Amino acid sequence: MLTGAVAAAPANGYASMVSAAMDRMMAGMMVKPSGDVDRDFVAMMLPHHQGAIDMAVAELRYGHNEQLKRIAQEIIIDQQQEIAAMKLAIGQPLPPSTPAPTQGGDHHSHMEH
């Protein structure tokens, strides 16, 4: 039988991860306007999307519901692709390990890293 402290450990780990993700996201979104609407939009959206990724990682690590874990995996993939697309749209290079987002008609392999 699990004691209360042992049973609470995963919940505390989840709460800690999500709280840290929210703090990073909120701090990252506090962008001083530069006058370039597009760059400001991306500057605020990148930490927002990364926050969603971080929260999804917490669900994968601590969650038990398989349907929610699949949704969390999809969130990670979708948000990573949107981050890459926004960076490309404003001319920021992608890190070497990040695959470029593809459009519906593009059939290139995603295995080329």
Coordinates of N, CA and C in Angstrom, one line a residue:
M1 N 0.8 -1.2 0.0 CA 0.0 0.0 0.0 C 0.9 1.2 0.0
L2 N 0.5 2.2 -0.8 CA 1.3 3.5 -0.9 C 0.9 4.4 0.3
T3 N 1.9 5.0 0.8 CA 1.6 6.0 1.9 C 1.2 7.3 1.2
G4 N 0.6 8.2 1.9 CA 0.2 9.4 1.3 C 1.3 10.2 0.7
A5 N 2.5 10.2 1.3 CA 3.6 11.0 0.8 C 4.1 10.4 -0.5
V6 N 4.1 9.0 -0.6 CA 4.6 8.4 -1.8 C 3.6 8.6 -2.9
A7 N 2.3 8.5 -2.6 CA 1.3 8.6 -3.6 C 1.2 10.1 -4.1
A8 N 1.5 11.0 -3.3 CA 1.5 12.4 -3.6 C 2.7 12.9 -4.5
A9 N 3.8 12.1 -4.4 CA 5.0 12.5 -5.1 C 4.8 12.7 -6.6
P10 N 4.2 11.9 -7.4 CA 3.9 12.2 -8.8 C 3.1 13.4 -9.0
A11 N 2.1 13.6 -8.2 CA 1.2 14.8 -8.3 C 2.1 16.0 -8.0
N12 N 2.9 16.0 -7.0 CA 3.8 17.1 -6.7 C 4.8 17.4 -7.8
G13 N 5.3 16.3 -8.4 CA 6.2 16.5 -9.6 C 5.5 17.1 -10.7
Y14 N 4.3 16.7 -11.0 CA 3.5 17.3 -12.1 C 3.3 18.7 -11.8
A15 N 2.8 19.0 -10.6 CA 2.5 20.4 -10.3 C 3.7 21.3 -10.4
S16 N 4.8 20.8 -9.9 CA 6.1 21.5 -10.0 C 6.5 21.8 -11.5
M17 N 6.4 20.8 -12.3 CA 6.7 20.9 -13.7 C 5.8 21.9 -14.4
V18 N 4.5 21.8 -14.2 CA 3.6 22.7 -14.8 C 3.7 24.2 -14.3
S19 N 3.9 24.3 -13.0 CA 4.1 25.6 -12.4 C 5.4 26.3 -13.0
A20 N 6.5 25.6 -13.1 CA 7.7 26.1 -13.7 C 7.5 26.5 -15.2
A21 N 6.7 25.6 -15.9 CA 6.4 25.9 -17.3 C 5.6 27.2 -17.5
M22 N 4.6 27.3 -16.6 CA 3.8 28.5 -16.7 C 4.6 29.8 -16.3
D23 N 5.4 29.7 -15.3 CA 6.3 30.8 -15.0 C 7.2 31.2 -16.1
R24 N 7.8 30.2 -16.8 CA 8.7 30.5 -17.9 C 7.9 31.2 -19.0
M25 N 6.7 30.6 -19.3 CA 5.9 31.1 -20.4 C 5.5 32.5 -20.2
M26 N 5.0 32.8 -19.0 CA 4.5 34.1 -18.7 C 5.6 35.1 -18.7
A27 N 6.8 34.8 -18.2 CA 7.9 35.7 -18.2 C 8.4 35.9 -19.7
G28 N 8.4 34.9 -20.5 CA 8.8 35.0 -21.9 C 7.9 35.8 -22.7
M29 N 6.6 35.8 -22.4 CA 5.6 36.5 -23.2 C 5.6 38.0 -22.9
M30 N 6.3 38.5 -21.8 CA 6.4 39.9 -21.5 C 7.4 40.5 -22.4
V31 N 7.0 40.8 -23.6 CA 7.9 41.3 -24.6 C 7.6 42.8 -24.8
K32 N 8.7 43.6 -24.7 CA 8.5 45.0 -25.0 C 8.3 45.2 -26.5
P33 N 7.2 45.9 -26.9 CA 7.0 46.1 -28.3 C 8.1 46.7 -29.0
S34 N 8.5 46.2 -30.2 CA 9.6 46.7 -30.9 C 9.2 47.6 -32.1
G35 N 7.9 47.6 -32.4 CA 7.4 48.3 -33.5 C 7.2 47.4 -34.7
D36 N 7.7 46.2 -34.7 CA 7.6 45.3 -35.8 C 6.5 44.2 -35.3
V37 N 5.3 44.4 -35.7 CA 4.2 43.6 -35.3 C 4.5 42.1 -35.5
D38 N 5.0 41.7 -36.6 CA 5.3 40.3 -36.9 C 6.3 39.7 -35.9
R39 N 7.4 40.4 -35.7 CA 8.4 40.0 -34.8 C 7.9 39.9 -33.3
D40 N 7.1 40.9 -33.0 CA 6.5 40.9 -31.6 C 5.6 39.8 -31.4
F41 N 4.8 39.5 -32.5 CA 3.8 38.4 -32.4 C 4.6 37.1 -32.2
V42 N 5.6 36.9 -33.0 CA 6.4 35.6 -32.8 C 7.1 35.6 -31.5
A43 N 7.7 36.7 -31.0 CA 8.3 36.8 -29.7 C 7.4 36.4 -28.6
M44 N 6.1 36.7 -28.7 CA 5.2 36.3 -27.7 C 4.7 34.9 -27.8
M45 N 4.5 34.5 -29.1 CA 4.0 33.1 -29.3 C 5.0 32.0 -29.1
L46 N 6.3 32.3 -29.3 CA 7.2 31.2 -29.0 C 7.2 30.7 -27.6
P47 N 7.3 31.6 -26.6 CA 7.2 31.0 -25.2 C 5.8 30.4 -24.9
H48 N 4.8 30.9 -25.5 CA 3.4 30.3 -25.4 C 3.4 28.9 -25.9
H49 N 3.9 28.7 -27.1 CA 4.0 27.3 -27.6 C 4.9 26.4 -26.9
Q50 N 6.1 27.0 -26.4 CA 7.0 26.2 -25.6 C 6.3 25.8 -24.3
G51 N 5.5 26.7 -23.7 CA 4.8 26.3 -22.5 C 3.9 25.2 -22.7
A52 N 3.2 25.2 -23.9 CA 2.3 24.0 -24.2 C 3.1 22.7 -24.3
I53 N 4.3 22.8 -24.9 CA 5.1 21.6 -25.0 C 5.5 21.2 -23.7
D54 N 6.0 22.1 -22.8 CA 6.4 21.7 -21.5 C 5.3 21.1 -20.6
M55 N 4.1 21.6 -20.8 CA 3.0 21.0 -20.0 C 2.6 19.6 -20.6
A56 N 2.7 19.5 -21.9 CA 2.4 18.2 -22.5 C 3.5 17.1 -22.1
V57 N 4.7 17.6 -21.9 CA 5.8 16.7 -21.4 C 5.5 16.2 -20.0
A58 N 4.9 17.2 -19.2 CA 4.5 16.8 -17.8 C 3.4 15.8 -17.8
E59 N 2.5 15.9 -18.7 CA 1.4 14.9 -18.9 C 2.0 13.6 -19.3
L60 N 2.9 13.5 -20.2 CA 3.5 12.3 -20.6 C 4.3 11.6 -19.5
R61 N 4.9 12.4 -18.7 CA 5.7 11.9 -17.6 C 4.9 11.4 -16.4
Y62 N 3.8 12.1 -16.1 CA 3.1 11.8 -14.9 C 1.6 11.3 -15.1
G63 N 1.1 11.5 -16.3 CA -0.3 11.2 -16.6 C -0.5 9.7 -16.7
H64 N -1.7 9.2 -16.6 CA -2.1 7.8 -16.7 C -3.1 7.5 -17.8
N65 N -3.8 8.5 -18.2 CA -4.8 8.4 -19.3 C -4.2 8.3 -20.6
E66 N -4.3 7.1 -21.3 CA -3.6 6.9 -22.6 C -4.1 7.9 -23.7
Q67 N -5.4 8.2 -23.6 CA -5.9 9.1 -24.6 C -5.3 10.5 -24.4
L68 N -5.2 11.0 -23.2 CA -4.6 12.3 -22.9 C -3.1 12.3 -23.3
K69 N -2.4 11.1 -23.0 CA -1.0 11.0 -23.4 C -0.8 11.1 -24.9
R70 N -1.7 10.5 -25.7 CA -1.6 10.6 -27.1 C -1.9 12.1 -27.6
I71 N -2.8 12.7 -26.9 CA -3.1 14.2 -27.2 C -1.9 15.0 -26.9
A72 N -1.2 14.7 -25.8 CA 0.0 15.4 -25.4 C 1.1 15.2 -26.4
Q73 N 1.2 14.0 -26.9 CA 2.2 13.8 -28.0 C 1.9 14.6 -29.2
E74 N 0.7 14.7 -29.6 CA 0.3 15.5 -30.7 C 0.5 17.0 -30.5
I75 N 0.3 17.4 -29.3 CA 0.5 18.8 -28.9 C 2.0 19.1 -29.1
I76 N 2.9 18.2 -28.7 CA 4.3 18.5 -28.8 C 4.7 18.6 -30.2
I77 N 4.3 17.7 -31.1 CA 4.6 17.7 -32.5 C 4.0 19.0 -33.2
D78 N 2.8 19.2 -32.9 CA 2.1 20.4 -33.6 C 2.8 21.7 -33.1
Q79 N 3.1 21.9 -31.9 CA 3.7 23.1 -31.4 C 5.1 23.3 -31.9
Q80 N 5.8 22.2 -31.9 CA 7.2 22.3 -32.5 C 7.2 22.7 -34.0
Q81 N 6.2 22.2 -34.7 CA 6.1 22.6 -36.1 C 5.7 24.0 -36.2
E82 N 4.8 24.5 -35.4 CA 4.4 25.9 -35.4 C 5.5 26.8 -35.0
I83 N 6.3 26.4 -34.0 CA 7.5 27.2 -33.7 C 8.4 27.3 -34.8
A84 N 8.7 26.2 -35.5 CA 9.6 26.2 -36.7 C 9.0 27.1 -37.8
A85 N 7.8 27.0 -38.0 CA 7.1 27.8 -39.1 C 7.2 29.3 -38.8
M86 N 7.0 29.7 -37.5 CA 7.0 31.1 -37.2 C 8.5 31.6 -37.3
K87 N 9.4 30.8 -36.8 CA 10.8 31.3 -36.9 C 11.2 31.5 -38.4
L88 N 10.8 30.5 -39.2 CA 11.1 30.6 -40.7 C 10.4 31.9 -41.3
A89 N 9.2 32.1 -40.9 CA 8.5 33.3 -41.4 C 9.1 34.6 -41.1
I90 N 9.9 34.7 -40.0 CA 10.5 36.0 -39.8 C 12.0 35.9 -40.1
G91 N 12.5 34.8 -40.7 CA 13.8 34.7 -41.2 C 14.8 34.2 -40.1
Q92 N 14.3 33.6 -39.1 CA 15.2 33.0 -38.1 C 15.6 31.6 -38.5
P93 N 16.9 31.3 -38.5 CA 17.3 29.9 -38.9 C 16.8 28.9 -37.8
L94 N 16.6 27.7 -38.3 CA 16.2 26.6 -37.4 C 17.4 25.9 -36.9
P95 N 17.3 25.4 -35.6 CA 18.5 24.6 -35.1 C 18.6 23.3 -36.0
P96 N 19.8 22.8 -36.2 CA 20.0 21.7 -37.1 C 19.1 20.5 -36.8
S97 N 18.7 20.2 -35.6 CA 17.9 19.1 -35.3 C 16.4 19.3 -35.5
T98 N 16.0 20.5 -35.8 CA 14.6 20.7 -36.0 C 14.2 20.6 -37.5
P99 N 13.3 19.6 -37.8 CA 12.9 19.5 -39.2 C 12.1 20.7 -39.6
A100 N 12.2 21.1 -40.8 CA 11.4 22.2 -41.3 C 10.0 21.7 -41.5
P101 N 9.0 22.6 -41.2 CA 7.6 22.2 -41.4 C 7.3 22.0 -42.9
T102 N 6.4 21.0 -43.2 CA 6.1 20.8 -44.5 C 4.6 21.2 -44.8
Q103 N 4.3 21.4 -46.0 CA 3.0 21.7 -46.4 C 2.3 20.4 -46.9
G104 N 1.0 20.4 -47.0 CA 0.3 19.2 -47.4 C 0.8 18.4 -48.6
G105 N 1.3 19.1 -49.6 CA 1.7 18.4 -50.8 C 3.2 18.0 -50.8
D106 N 3.9 18.3 -49.7 CA 5.3 18.0 -49.7 C 5.4 16.5 -49.1
H107 N 6.1 15.7 -49.9 CA 6.3 14.3 -49.5 C 7.7 13.9 -49.2
H108 N 8.5 14.9 -48.8 CA 9.9 14.6 -48.4 C 9.9 13.8 -47.1
S109 N 10.9 13.0 -47.0 CA 11.1 12.2 -45.8 C 11.4 13.1 -44.6
H110 N 10.8 12.8 -43.4 CA 11.1 13.5 -42.2 C 12.3 12.9 -41.5
M111 N 12.9 11.8 -42.1 CA 14.0 11.1 -41.4 C 15.3 11.8 -41.7
E112 N 15.3 12.9 -42.6 CA 16.5 13.6 -42.9 C 16.9 14.6 -41.9
H113 N 17.7 14.3 -40.9 CA 18.0 15.3 -39.9 C 19.5 15.6 -40.0

